[in-house]
Amino acid sequence: MLSIGVDIGGTKIAAGVVDDEGEIIASTTRSTPATDPALIEAAVADAVVELRADHEVVGVGVGAAGFVGADRRTVNFAANLAWRQHPLADELERLTGLPVVVENDANAAGWAEYRFGAATGAVHMLMVTVGTGLGGAIVMDGHLVRGGAGFAGEIAHMTAVPDGQWCGCGRRGCLEQYTAGTALVRTAAHRAAAGDPLLDPLMAAAGGVREEIDGPLITRLAQQGDPGSVELIGGLGSWLGLGMASISTLLDPDVIVVGGGVAAAGDLLLDPAREAYAANLTARRHRPIAPFVLASMGNRAGIVGAADLAR
Ligand SMILES: [Zn+2]
């Protein structure tokens, strides 16, 4: 049985025909006309028409970066796209004539890891995506946890530090402000501004310009063994472990999957996370310690997860 998965990002729409094994057997892309919902739908429909011309498909799953209603039809809000209480599934069904389900993009990617990727074989999974921001997906007893309104799994905005760093959501001290790329860059810039000699190689790699320091640069230098960058990534990992220990106290997952751009640092991120996790987990001497594993589906995850959820 084949279905189409669509991953709507801020700049690119990626779509593919996916089989029962989670393999993408045909794919296509369009650019995202981010400011106009009707144009986004037209671009998605156009991609679907192209793909179904050569393949018999049963439905379409769409992963979108935003708050998606628990009915999997409406996008309530998207920070980077022009959707407000938008009936995306209805519109796409009208344009394509196929059944459509809509899912939050982090949930779609997490579902792909659970079904076909790093969490295959697990029953209870926690996935965290460490990129510029922090994303989360929760699978419990084989089901994606969406919550009453569809807003579950937004781990980025759990309070980590009362009265801590201001967050883009309007509150202070959210976990995302300590465990994502923005935190990495902010910490690096502070320490560089204070003249921390450990960050001299990073500053040199940034051409002496503090504003040029970004997550990929820190990750790359860490991979090359630069002690200052290794320490920065490790600090992020420690916060990640602490945050996951807190979530595990509630959810008790079998496995914790870590994806996103910062995960390219591999064990430089995961080892400090594992250590902080084990040190902060409730009843840690009397329970299994969930392993931290790297996501394995890469940028296919959004398409594959959305397609599988449409079946
Ligand atoms: Zn927040």
PDB file of C-alpha atoms and ligand atoms in Angstrom:
ATOM      1  CA  MET A   1       0.000   0.000   0.000  1.00  0.00           C
ATOM      2  CA  LEU A   2       1.416   3.366  -1.023  1.00  0.00           C
ATOM      3  CA  SER A   3       0.757   6.822   0.406  1.00  0.00           C
ATOM      4  CA  ILE A   4       2.201  10.270  -0.130  1.00  0.00           C
ATOM      5  CA  GLY A   5       4.045  12.171   2.580  1.00  0.00           C
ATOM      6  CA  VAL A   6       4.537  15.922   2.374  1.00  0.00           C
ATOM      7  CA  ASP A   7       6.960  17.913   4.525  1.00  0.00           C
ATOM      8  CA  ILE A   8       6.128  21.628   4.440  1.00  0.00           C
ATOM      9  CA  GLY A   9       9.148  23.624   5.602  1.00  0.00           C
ATOM     10  CA  GLY A  10       9.731  27.359   5.710  1.00  0.00           C
ATOM     11  CA  THR A  11      11.524  27.408   2.359  1.00  0.00           C
ATOM     12  CA  LYS A  12      10.838  24.046   0.720  1.00  0.00           C
ATOM     13  CA  ILE A  13       7.968  21.607   0.261  1.00  0.00           C
ATOM     14  CA  ALA A  14       9.285  18.034  -0.053  1.00  0.00           C
ATOM     15  CA  ALA A  15       6.917  15.238  -1.072  1.00  0.00           C
ATOM     16  CA  GLY A  16       7.359  11.527  -1.697  1.00  0.00           C
ATOM     17  CA  VAL A  17       5.540   8.272  -2.396  1.00  0.00           C
ATOM     18  CA  VAL A  18       6.237   5.927   0.524  1.00  0.00           C
ATOM     19  CA  ASP A  19       5.719   2.160   0.740  1.00  0.00           C
ATOM     20  CA  ASP A  20       4.864  -0.114   3.705  1.00  0.00           C
ATOM     21  CA  GLU A  21       8.543  -0.477   4.584  1.00  0.00           C
ATOM     22  CA  GLY A  22       9.057   3.266   4.936  1.00  0.00           C
ATOM     23  CA  GLU A  23      10.991   3.548   1.685  1.00  0.00           C
ATOM     24  CA  ILE A  24      10.544   6.629  -0.517  1.00  0.00           C
ATOM     25  CA  ILE A  25      10.065   5.280  -4.048  1.00  0.00           C
ATOM     26  CA  ALA A  26       9.495   8.630  -5.806  1.00  0.00           C
ATOM     27  CA  SER A  27       9.910  12.231  -4.701  1.00  0.00           C
ATOM     28  CA  THR A  28       9.590  15.842  -5.770  1.00  0.00           C
ATOM     29  CA  THR A  29       9.988  19.329  -4.297  1.00  0.00           C
ATOM     30  CA  ARG A  30       8.464  22.799  -4.631  1.00  0.00           C
ATOM     31  CA  SER A  31       9.528  26.097  -3.057  1.00  0.00           C
ATOM     32  CA  THR A  32       7.292  27.327  -0.216  1.00  0.00           C
ATOM     33  CA  PRO A  33       5.292  30.503  -0.917  1.00  0.00           C
ATOM     34  CA  ALA A  34       5.320  31.191   2.824  1.00  0.00           C
ATOM     35  CA  THR A  35       3.088  34.239   2.962  1.00  0.00           C
ATOM     36  CA  ASP A  36      -0.003  32.927   1.162  1.00  0.00           C
ATOM     37  CA  PRO A  37      -1.937  29.847   2.397  1.00  0.00           C
ATOM     38  CA  ALA A  38      -3.696  29.379  -0.953  1.00  0.00           C
ATOM     39  CA  LEU A  39      -0.387  29.300  -2.818  1.00  0.00           C
ATOM     40  CA  ILE A  40       1.066  26.783  -0.338  1.00  0.00           C
ATOM     41  CA  GLU A  41      -1.928  24.510  -0.900  1.00  0.00           C
ATOM     42  CA  ALA A  42      -1.656  24.888  -4.657  1.00  0.00           C
ATOM     43  CA  ALA A  43       2.041  23.942  -4.515  1.00  0.00           C
ATOM     44  CA  VAL A  44       1.322  20.886  -2.317  1.00  0.00           C
ATOM     45  CA  ALA A  45      -1.538  19.803  -4.593  1.00  0.00           C
ATOM     46  CA  ASP A  46       0.680  20.230  -7.644  1.00  0.00           C
ATOM     47  CA  ALA A  47       3.342  17.965  -6.088  1.00  0.00           C
ATOM     48  CA  VAL A  48       0.682  15.369  -5.189  1.00  0.00           C
ATOM     49  CA  VAL A  49      -0.722  15.375  -8.726  1.00  0.00           C
ATOM     50  CA  GLU A  50       2.763  14.820 -10.130  1.00  0.00           C
ATOM     51  CA  LEU A  51       3.481  11.893  -7.768  1.00  0.00           C
ATOM     52  CA  ARG A  52       0.146  10.094  -8.102  1.00  0.00           C
ATOM     53  CA  ALA A  53       0.321  10.158 -11.895  1.00  0.00           C
ATOM     54  CA  ASP A  54       2.617   7.116 -11.750  1.00  0.00           C
ATOM     55  CA  HIS A  55       1.546   5.551  -8.431  1.00  0.00           C
ATOM     56  CA  GLU A  56      -1.702   4.267  -6.935  1.00  0.00           C
ATOM     57  CA  VAL A  57      -1.872   5.951  -3.491  1.00  0.00           C
ATOM     58  CA  VAL A  58      -4.444   5.674  -0.678  1.00  0.00           C
ATOM     59  CA  GLY A  59      -3.980   9.063   0.932  1.00  0.00           C
ATOM     60  CA  VAL A  60      -1.782  12.021   1.781  1.00  0.00           C
ATOM     61  CA  GLY A  61      -0.080  12.852   5.082  1.00  0.00           C
ATOM     62  CA  VAL A  62       1.199  16.372   5.610  1.00  0.00           C
ATOM     63  CA  GLY A  63       3.767  17.400   8.204  1.00  0.00           C
ATOM     64  CA  ALA A  64       3.598  21.106   9.005  1.00  0.00           C
ATOM     65  CA  ALA A  65       5.675  23.243  11.362  1.00  0.00           C
ATOM     66  CA  GLY A  66       2.924  24.538  13.606  1.00  0.00           C
ATOM     67  CA  PHE A  67       0.257  23.748  16.156  1.00  0.00           C
ATOM     68  CA  VAL A  68      -2.020  21.179  14.525  1.00  0.00           C
ATOM     69  CA  GLY A  69      -5.419  20.353  16.023  1.00  0.00           C
ATOM     70  CA  ALA A  70      -5.953  16.914  17.585  1.00  0.00           C
ATOM     71  CA  ASP A  71      -8.411  16.153  14.734  1.00  0.00           C
ATOM     72  CA  ARG A  72      -5.335  16.288  12.431  1.00  0.00           C
ATOM     73  CA  ARG A  73      -7.126  18.643  10.023  1.00  0.00           C
ATOM     74  CA  THR A  74      -6.573  22.223  11.152  1.00  0.00           C
ATOM     75  CA  VAL A  75      -3.383  24.239  11.617  1.00  0.00           C
ATOM     76  CA  ASN A  76      -4.134  26.548  14.539  1.00  0.00           C
ATOM     77  CA  PHE A  77      -0.939  28.545  14.363  1.00  0.00           C
ATOM     78  CA  ALA A  78       2.395  28.431  12.547  1.00  0.00           C
ATOM     79  CA  ALA A  79       5.201  30.796  13.505  1.00  0.00           C
ATOM     80  CA  ASN A  80       6.854  30.852  10.064  1.00  0.00           C
ATOM     81  CA  LEU A  81       3.886  30.289   7.751  1.00  0.00           C
ATOM     82  CA  ALA A  82       0.716  32.306   7.194  1.00  0.00           C
ATOM     83  CA  TRP A  83      -1.716  29.908   8.877  1.00  0.00           C
ATOM     84  CA  ARG A  84      -4.186  30.948  11.601  1.00  0.00           C
ATOM     85  CA  GLN A  85      -7.007  28.463  12.396  1.00  0.00           C
ATOM     86  CA  HIS A  86      -6.529  27.186   8.871  1.00  0.00           C
ATOM     87  CA  PRO A  87      -8.522  24.148   7.557  1.00  0.00           C
ATOM     88  CA  LEU A  88      -5.531  22.704   5.694  1.00  0.00           C
ATOM     89  CA  ALA A  89      -6.823  19.122   5.322  1.00  0.00           C
ATOM     90  CA  ASP A  90     -10.198  20.266   3.925  1.00  0.00           C
ATOM     91  CA  GLU A  91      -8.517  22.497   1.358  1.00  0.00           C
ATOM     92  CA  LEU A  92      -6.057  19.817   0.253  1.00  0.00           C
ATOM     93  CA  GLU A  93      -8.789  17.175  -0.011  1.00  0.00           C
ATOM     94  CA  ARG A  94     -10.762  19.537  -2.224  1.00  0.00           C
ATOM     95  CA  LEU A  95      -7.719  20.132  -4.451  1.00  0.00           C
ATOM     96  CA  THR A  96      -6.459  16.544  -4.663  1.00  0.00           C
ATOM     97  CA  GLY A  97      -9.559  14.348  -4.183  1.00  0.00           C
ATOM     98  CA  LEU A  98      -7.559  12.177  -1.752  1.00  0.00           C
ATOM     99  CA  PRO A  99      -8.007  11.715   2.019  1.00  0.00           C
ATOM    100  CA  VAL A 100      -5.564  14.000   3.865  1.00  0.00           C
ATOM    101  CA  VAL A 101      -4.264  14.020   7.434  1.00  0.00           C
ATOM    102  CA  VAL A 102      -2.147  16.833   8.871  1.00  0.00           C
ATOM    103  CA  GLU A 103       0.428  16.320  11.622  1.00  0.00           C
ATOM    104  CA  ASN A 104       2.905  18.526  13.446  1.00  0.00           C
ATOM    105  CA  ASP A 105       6.277  18.117  11.674  1.00  0.00           C
ATOM    106  CA  ALA A 106       8.159  17.030  14.803  1.00  0.00           C
ATOM    107  CA  ASN A 107       5.482  14.397  15.467  1.00  0.00           C
ATOM    108  CA  ALA A 108       5.730  13.137  11.880  1.00  0.00           C
ATOM    109  CA  ALA A 109       9.515  12.867  12.110  1.00  0.00           C
ATOM    110  CA  GLY A 110       9.277  11.155  15.498  1.00  0.00           C
ATOM    111  CA  TRP A 111       6.762   8.662  14.136  1.00  0.00           C
ATOM    112  CA  ALA A 112       9.162   7.787  11.300  1.00  0.00           C
ATOM    113  CA  GLU A 113      11.954   7.076  13.807  1.00  0.00           C
ATOM    114  CA  TYR A 114       9.568   4.968  15.851  1.00  0.00           C
ATOM    115  CA  ARG A 115       8.284   2.929  12.893  1.00  0.00           C
ATOM    116  CA  PHE A 116      11.356   2.609  10.696  1.00  0.00           C
ATOM    117  CA  GLY A 117      14.353   4.316  12.334  1.00  0.00           C
ATOM    118  CA  ALA A 118      16.322   4.554  15.557  1.00  0.00           C
ATOM    119  CA  ALA A 119      13.445   3.515  17.855  1.00  0.00           C
ATOM    120  CA  THR A 120      12.340   0.427  15.900  1.00  0.00           C
ATOM    121  CA  GLY A 121      11.358  -2.236  18.418  1.00  0.00           C
ATOM    122  CA  ALA A 122      10.625   0.196  21.239  1.00  0.00           C
ATOM    123  CA  VAL A 123       7.113   0.588  22.686  1.00  0.00           C
ATOM    124  CA  HIS A 124       7.547   3.927  24.472  1.00  0.00           C
ATOM    125  CA  MET A 125       9.707   6.556  22.779  1.00  0.00           C
ATOM    126  CA  LEU A 126      10.731  10.080  23.561  1.00  0.00           C
ATOM    127  CA  MET A 127      12.260  11.973  20.652  1.00  0.00           C
ATOM    128  CA  VAL A 128      13.949  15.329  20.964  1.00  0.00           C
ATOM    129  CA  THR A 129      15.107  17.403  18.010  1.00  0.00           C
ATOM    130  CA  VAL A 130      17.972  19.743  18.891  1.00  0.00           C
ATOM    131  CA  GLY A 131      18.255  22.332  16.149  1.00  0.00           C
ATOM    132  CA  THR A 132      18.025  26.104  16.312  1.00  0.00           C
ATOM    133  CA  GLY A 133      15.061  25.371  18.571  1.00  0.00           C
ATOM    134  CA  LEU A 134      13.934  22.283  20.433  1.00  0.00           C
ATOM    135  CA  GLY A 135      11.271  19.872  19.146  1.00  0.00           C
ATOM    136  CA  GLY A 136       9.651  16.878  20.786  1.00  0.00           C
ATOM    137  CA  ALA A 137       7.587  13.835  19.908  1.00  0.00           C
ATOM    138  CA  ILE A 138       6.173  11.271  22.305  1.00  0.00           C
ATOM    139  CA  VAL A 139       5.025   7.739  21.458  1.00  0.00           C
ATOM    140  CA  MET A 140       3.460   5.778  24.335  1.00  0.00           C
ATOM    141  CA  ASP A 141       2.112   2.222  23.978  1.00  0.00           C
ATOM    142  CA  GLY A 142       2.580   2.506  20.209  1.00  0.00           C
ATOM    143  CA  HIS A 143       0.513   5.674  19.880  1.00  0.00           C
ATOM    144  CA  LEU A 144       1.623   9.187  19.073  1.00  0.00           C
ATOM    145  CA  VAL A 145       0.631  11.370  22.020  1.00  0.00           C
ATOM    146  CA  ARG A 146      -1.233  14.443  20.725  1.00  0.00           C
ATOM    147  CA  GLY A 147      -3.094  15.591  23.838  1.00  0.00           C
ATOM    148  CA  GLY A 148      -6.586  17.035  24.050  1.00  0.00           C
ATOM    149  CA  ALA A 149      -6.005  19.965  21.714  1.00  0.00           C
ATOM    150  CA  GLY A 150      -3.077  18.525  19.731  1.00  0.00           C
ATOM    151  CA  PHE A 151      -0.430  20.500  21.632  1.00  0.00           C
ATOM    152  CA  ALA A 152       1.298  17.667  23.537  1.00  0.00           C
ATOM    153  CA  GLY A 153       5.029  17.072  23.173  1.00  0.00           C
ATOM    154  CA  GLU A 154       6.036  20.741  23.047  1.00  0.00           C
ATOM    155  CA  ILE A 155       8.944  20.095  25.378  1.00  0.00           C
ATOM    156  CA  ALA A 156      10.746  23.280  24.297  1.00  0.00           C
ATOM    157  CA  HIS A 157       8.621  25.422  26.566  1.00  0.00           C
ATOM    158  CA  MET A 158       8.713  23.430  29.762  1.00  0.00           C
ATOM    159  CA  THR A 159      10.142  25.621  32.514  1.00  0.00           C
ATOM    160  CA  ALA A 160      13.761  24.674  33.199  1.00  0.00           C
ATOM    161  CA  VAL A 161      14.883  27.761  35.131  1.00  0.00           C
ATOM    162  CA  PRO A 162      12.303  29.954  36.907  1.00  0.00           C
ATOM    163  CA  ASP A 163      12.923  33.607  35.950  1.00  0.00           C
ATOM    164  CA  GLY A 164      15.637  32.438  33.542  1.00  0.00           C
ATOM    165  CA  GLN A 165      16.373  33.536  29.974  1.00  0.00           C
ATOM    166  CA  TRP A 166      13.564  35.197  28.049  1.00  0.00           C
ATOM    167  CA  CYS A 167      12.029  32.928  25.420  1.00  0.00           C
ATOM    168  CA  GLY A 168      10.384  33.733  22.087  1.00  0.00           C
ATOM    169  CA  CYS A 169       7.122  32.348  23.497  1.00  0.00           C
ATOM    170  CA  GLY A 170       6.902  35.308  25.887  1.00  0.00           C
ATOM    171  CA  ARG A 171       7.830  33.406  29.035  1.00  0.00           C
ATOM    172  CA  ARG A 172      11.130  32.964  30.867  1.00  0.00           C
ATOM    173  CA  GLY A 173      13.399  30.018  31.525  1.00  0.00           C
ATOM    174  CA  CYS A 174      12.043  27.572  28.920  1.00  0.00           C
ATOM    175  CA  LEU A 175      14.114  24.417  28.301  1.00  0.00           C
ATOM    176  CA  GLU A 176      14.749  25.541  24.719  1.00  0.00           C
ATOM    177  CA  GLN A 177      16.728  28.495  26.050  1.00  0.00           C
ATOM    178  CA  TYR A 178      19.310  26.057  27.505  1.00  0.00           C
ATOM    179  CA  THR A 179      19.358  23.027  25.211  1.00  0.00           C
ATOM    180  CA  ALA A 180      19.086  24.270  21.624  1.00  0.00           C
ATOM    181  CA  GLY A 181      21.279  25.973  19.050  1.00  0.00           C
ATOM    182  CA  THR A 182      20.230  29.448  20.175  1.00  0.00           C
ATOM    183  CA  ALA A 183      21.555  28.676  23.685  1.00  0.00           C
ATOM    184  CA  LEU A 184      24.819  27.361  22.257  1.00  0.00           C
ATOM    185  CA  VAL A 185      25.386  30.532  20.262  1.00  0.00           C
ATOM    186  CA  ARG A 186      24.354  32.839  23.112  1.00  0.00           C
ATOM    187  CA  THR A 187      26.713  31.150  25.589  1.00  0.00           C
ATOM    188  CA  ALA A 188      29.564  31.226  23.092  1.00  0.00           C
ATOM    189  CA  ALA A 189      29.010  34.920  22.320  1.00  0.00           C
ATOM    190  CA  HIS A 190      28.908  35.825  26.039  1.00  0.00           C
ATOM    191  CA  ARG A 191      32.113  33.986  26.786  1.00  0.00           C
ATOM    192  CA  ALA A 192      33.865  35.364  23.721  1.00  0.00           C
ATOM    193  CA  ALA A 193      32.793  38.891  24.700  1.00  0.00           C
ATOM    194  CA  ALA A 194      34.251  38.310  28.163  1.00  0.00           C
ATOM    195  CA  GLY A 195      37.578  37.363  26.526  1.00  0.00           C
ATOM    196  CA  ASP A 196      37.530  33.693  27.565  1.00  0.00           C
ATOM    197  CA  PRO A 197      40.822  32.369  26.072  1.00  0.00           C
ATOM    198  CA  LEU A 198      39.303  28.885  25.644  1.00  0.00           C
ATOM    199  CA  LEU A 199      37.119  30.378  22.910  1.00  0.00           C
ATOM    200  CA  ASP A 200      40.010  31.953  20.962  1.00  0.00           C
ATOM    201  CA  PRO A 201      40.034  29.199  18.285  1.00  0.00           C
ATOM    202  CA  LEU A 202      36.280  29.581  17.804  1.00  0.00           C
ATOM    203  CA  MET A 203      36.610  33.347  17.481  1.00  0.00           C
ATOM    204  CA  ALA A 204      39.457  32.881  14.996  1.00  0.00           C
ATOM    205  CA  ALA A 205      37.300  30.474  12.940  1.00  0.00           C
ATOM    206  CA  ALA A 206      34.547  33.105  12.961  1.00  0.00           C
ATOM    207  CA  GLY A 207      36.990  35.615  11.467  1.00  0.00           C
ATOM    208  CA  GLY A 208      37.130  37.520  14.761  1.00  0.00           C
ATOM    209  CA  VAL A 209      33.456  38.505  14.408  1.00  0.00           C
ATOM    210  CA  ARG A 210      31.315  37.358  17.362  1.00  0.00           C
ATOM    211  CA  GLU A 211      28.120  37.575  15.315  1.00  0.00           C
ATOM    212  CA  GLU A 212      29.536  35.007  12.871  1.00  0.00           C
ATOM    213  CA  ILE A 213      29.558  32.268  15.533  1.00  0.00           C
ATOM    214  CA  ASP A 214      26.705  29.845  14.814  1.00  0.00           C
ATOM    215  CA  GLY A 215      25.666  26.325  15.756  1.00  0.00           C
ATOM    216  CA  PRO A 216      27.163  24.550  12.711  1.00  0.00           C
ATOM    217  CA  LEU A 217      30.523  26.301  13.275  1.00  0.00           C
ATOM    218  CA  ILE A 218      30.673  25.274  16.942  1.00  0.00           C
ATOM    219  CA  THR A 219      29.653  21.705  16.015  1.00  0.00           C
ATOM    220  CA  ARG A 220      32.320  21.503  13.317  1.00  0.00           C
ATOM    221  CA  LEU A 221      35.101  22.779  15.593  1.00  0.00           C
ATOM    222  CA  ALA A 222      33.988  20.393  18.331  1.00  0.00           C
ATOM    223  CA  GLN A 223      34.231  17.498  15.866  1.00  0.00           C
ATOM    224  CA  GLN A 224      37.772  18.669  15.085  1.00  0.00           C
ATOM    225  CA  GLY A 225      38.625  18.481  18.796  1.00  0.00           C
ATOM    226  CA  ASP A 226      38.675  22.178  19.721  1.00  0.00           C
ATOM    227  CA  PRO A 227      38.414  22.081  23.553  1.00  0.00           C
ATOM    228  CA  GLY A 228      36.303  25.240  23.855  1.00  0.00           C
ATOM    229  CA  SER A 229      33.734  24.008  21.342  1.00  0.00           C
ATOM    230  CA  VAL A 230      33.688  20.534  22.897  1.00  0.00           C
ATOM    231  CA  GLU A 231      32.931  22.185  26.233  1.00  0.00           C
ATOM    232  CA  LEU A 232      30.104  24.280  24.728  1.00  0.00           C
ATOM    233  CA  ILE A 233      28.468  21.222  23.127  1.00  0.00           C
ATOM    234  CA  GLY A 234      28.957  19.284  26.353  1.00  0.00           C
ATOM    235  CA  GLY A 235      27.239  22.025  28.346  1.00  0.00           C
ATOM    236  CA  LEU A 236      24.272  21.785  26.014  1.00  0.00           C
ATOM    237  CA  GLY A 237      24.304  17.996  26.401  1.00  0.00           C
ATOM    238  CA  SER A 238      24.204  18.285  30.192  1.00  0.00           C
ATOM    239  CA  TRP A 239      21.094  20.464  29.994  1.00  0.00           C
ATOM    240  CA  LEU A 240      19.588  18.003  27.539  1.00  0.00           C
ATOM    241  CA  GLY A 241      20.167  15.107  29.928  1.00  0.00           C
ATOM    242  CA  LEU A 242      18.685  17.032  32.835  1.00  0.00           C
ATOM    243  CA  GLY A 243      15.602  17.944  30.804  1.00  0.00           C
ATOM    244  CA  MET A 244      15.089  14.383  29.563  1.00  0.00           C
ATOM    245  CA  ALA A 245      15.445  13.031  33.120  1.00  0.00           C
ATOM    246  CA  SER A 246      12.635  15.324  34.200  1.00  0.00           C
ATOM    247  CA  ILE A 247      10.424  14.211  31.300  1.00  0.00           C
ATOM    248  CA  SER A 248      11.294  10.552  31.932  1.00  0.00           C
ATOM    249  CA  THR A 249      10.143  10.888  35.513  1.00  0.00           C
ATOM    250  CA  LEU A 250       6.716  11.469  34.014  1.00  0.00           C
ATOM    251  CA  LEU A 251       6.745   9.230  30.917  1.00  0.00           C
ATOM    252  CA  ASP A 252       9.296   6.448  31.559  1.00  0.00           C
ATOM    253  CA  PRO A 253      10.339   5.921  27.894  1.00  0.00           C
ATOM    254  CA  ASP A 254      12.296   2.843  26.670  1.00  0.00           C
ATOM    255  CA  VAL A 255      14.500   4.937  24.429  1.00  0.00           C
ATOM    256  CA  ILE A 256      15.374   8.582  23.841  1.00  0.00           C
ATOM    257  CA  VAL A 257      16.039   9.481  20.206  1.00  0.00           C
ATOM    258  CA  VAL A 258      18.045  12.641  19.542  1.00  0.00           C
ATOM    259  CA  GLY A 259      17.865  14.343  16.148  1.00  0.00           C
ATOM    260  CA  GLY A 260      18.350  17.801  14.666  1.00  0.00           C
ATOM    261  CA  GLY A 261      21.372  19.744  13.447  1.00  0.00           C
ATOM    262  CA  VAL A 262      23.227  19.795  16.784  1.00  0.00           C
ATOM    263  CA  ALA A 263      22.976  15.977  16.935  1.00  0.00           C
ATOM    264  CA  ALA A 264      25.667  15.964  14.228  1.00  0.00           C
ATOM    265  CA  ALA A 265      28.046  16.386  17.198  1.00  0.00           C
ATOM    266  CA  GLY A 266      27.199  12.754  18.095  1.00  0.00           C
ATOM    267  CA  ASP A 267      28.694  11.504  21.353  1.00  0.00           C
ATOM    268  CA  LEU A 268      30.139  14.949  22.095  1.00  0.00           C
ATOM    269  CA  LEU A 269      26.511  15.886  22.780  1.00  0.00           C
ATOM    270  CA  LEU A 270      25.125  12.508  23.844  1.00  0.00           C
ATOM    271  CA  ASP A 271      27.763  11.413  26.390  1.00  0.00           C
ATOM    272  CA  PRO A 272      27.264  14.476  28.645  1.00  0.00           C
ATOM    273  CA  ALA A 273      23.512  14.044  28.126  1.00  0.00           C
ATOM    274  CA  ARG A 274      23.676  10.375  29.198  1.00  0.00           C
ATOM    275  CA  GLU A 275      25.732  11.312  32.256  1.00  0.00           C
ATOM    276  CA  ALA A 276      23.376  14.099  33.361  1.00  0.00           C
ATOM    277  CA  TYR A 277      20.372  11.905  32.626  1.00  0.00           C
ATOM    278  CA  ALA A 278      21.622   9.021  34.751  1.00  0.00           C
ATOM    279  CA  ALA A 279      22.585  11.384  37.569  1.00  0.00           C
ATOM    280  CA  ASN A 280      19.184  13.082  37.686  1.00  0.00           C
ATOM    281  CA  LEU A 281      16.768  10.242  37.015  1.00  0.00           C
ATOM    282  CA  THR A 282      14.382   9.342  39.827  1.00  0.00           C
ATOM    283  CA  ALA A 283      15.172   5.976  41.484  1.00  0.00           C
ATOM    284  CA  ARG A 284      18.131   5.618  39.147  1.00  0.00           C
ATOM    285  CA  ARG A 285      19.651   2.665  40.972  1.00  0.00           C
ATOM    286  CA  HIS A 286      16.447   0.650  40.710  1.00  0.00           C
ATOM    287  CA  ARG A 287      15.350   1.024  37.094  1.00  0.00           C
ATOM    288  CA  PRO A 288      16.638   0.596  33.553  1.00  0.00           C
ATOM    289  CA  ILE A 289      18.338   3.722  32.195  1.00  0.00           C
ATOM    290  CA  ALA A 290      16.860   4.560  28.789  1.00  0.00           C
ATOM    291  CA  PRO A 291      19.551   4.707  26.095  1.00  0.00           C
ATOM    292  CA  PHE A 292      20.157   7.927  24.129  1.00  0.00           C
ATOM    293  CA  VAL A 293      20.441   7.091  20.415  1.00  0.00           C
ATOM    294  CA  LEU A 294      20.905   9.264  17.360  1.00  0.00           C
ATOM    295  CA  ALA A 295      18.016   9.638  14.929  1.00  0.00           C
ATOM    296  CA  SER A 296      18.667   7.602  11.783  1.00  0.00           C
ATOM    297  CA  MET A 297      16.078   8.770   9.246  1.00  0.00           C
ATOM    298  CA  GLY A 298      17.702  12.140   8.494  1.00  0.00           C
ATOM    299  CA  ASN A 299      15.677  14.566   6.396  1.00  0.00           C
ATOM    300  CA  ARG A 300      13.509  11.711   5.050  1.00  0.00           C
ATOM    301  CA  ALA A 301      11.781  11.451   8.428  1.00  0.00           C
ATOM    302  CA  GLY A 302       9.154  14.138   7.802  1.00  0.00           C
ATOM    303  CA  ILE A 303       7.953  12.620   4.522  1.00  0.00           C
ATOM    304  CA  VAL A 304       8.043   9.003   5.717  1.00  0.00           C
ATOM    305  CA  GLY A 305       6.324   9.712   9.041  1.00  0.00           C
ATOM    306  CA  ALA A 306       3.550  11.808   7.471  1.00  0.00           C
ATOM    307  CA  ALA A 307       2.944   9.182   4.776  1.00  0.00           C
ATOM    308  CA  ASP A 308       2.772   6.354   7.316  1.00  0.00           C
ATOM    309  CA  LEU A 309       0.338   8.313   9.503  1.00  0.00           C
ATOM    310  CA  ALA A 310      -1.925   8.741   6.446  1.00  0.00           C
ATOM    311  CA  ARG A 311      -2.344   4.963   6.017  1.00  0.00           C
TER     312      ARG A 311
HETATM  313 ZN    ZN B   1       9.263  29.336  25.694  1.00  0.00          ZN
END
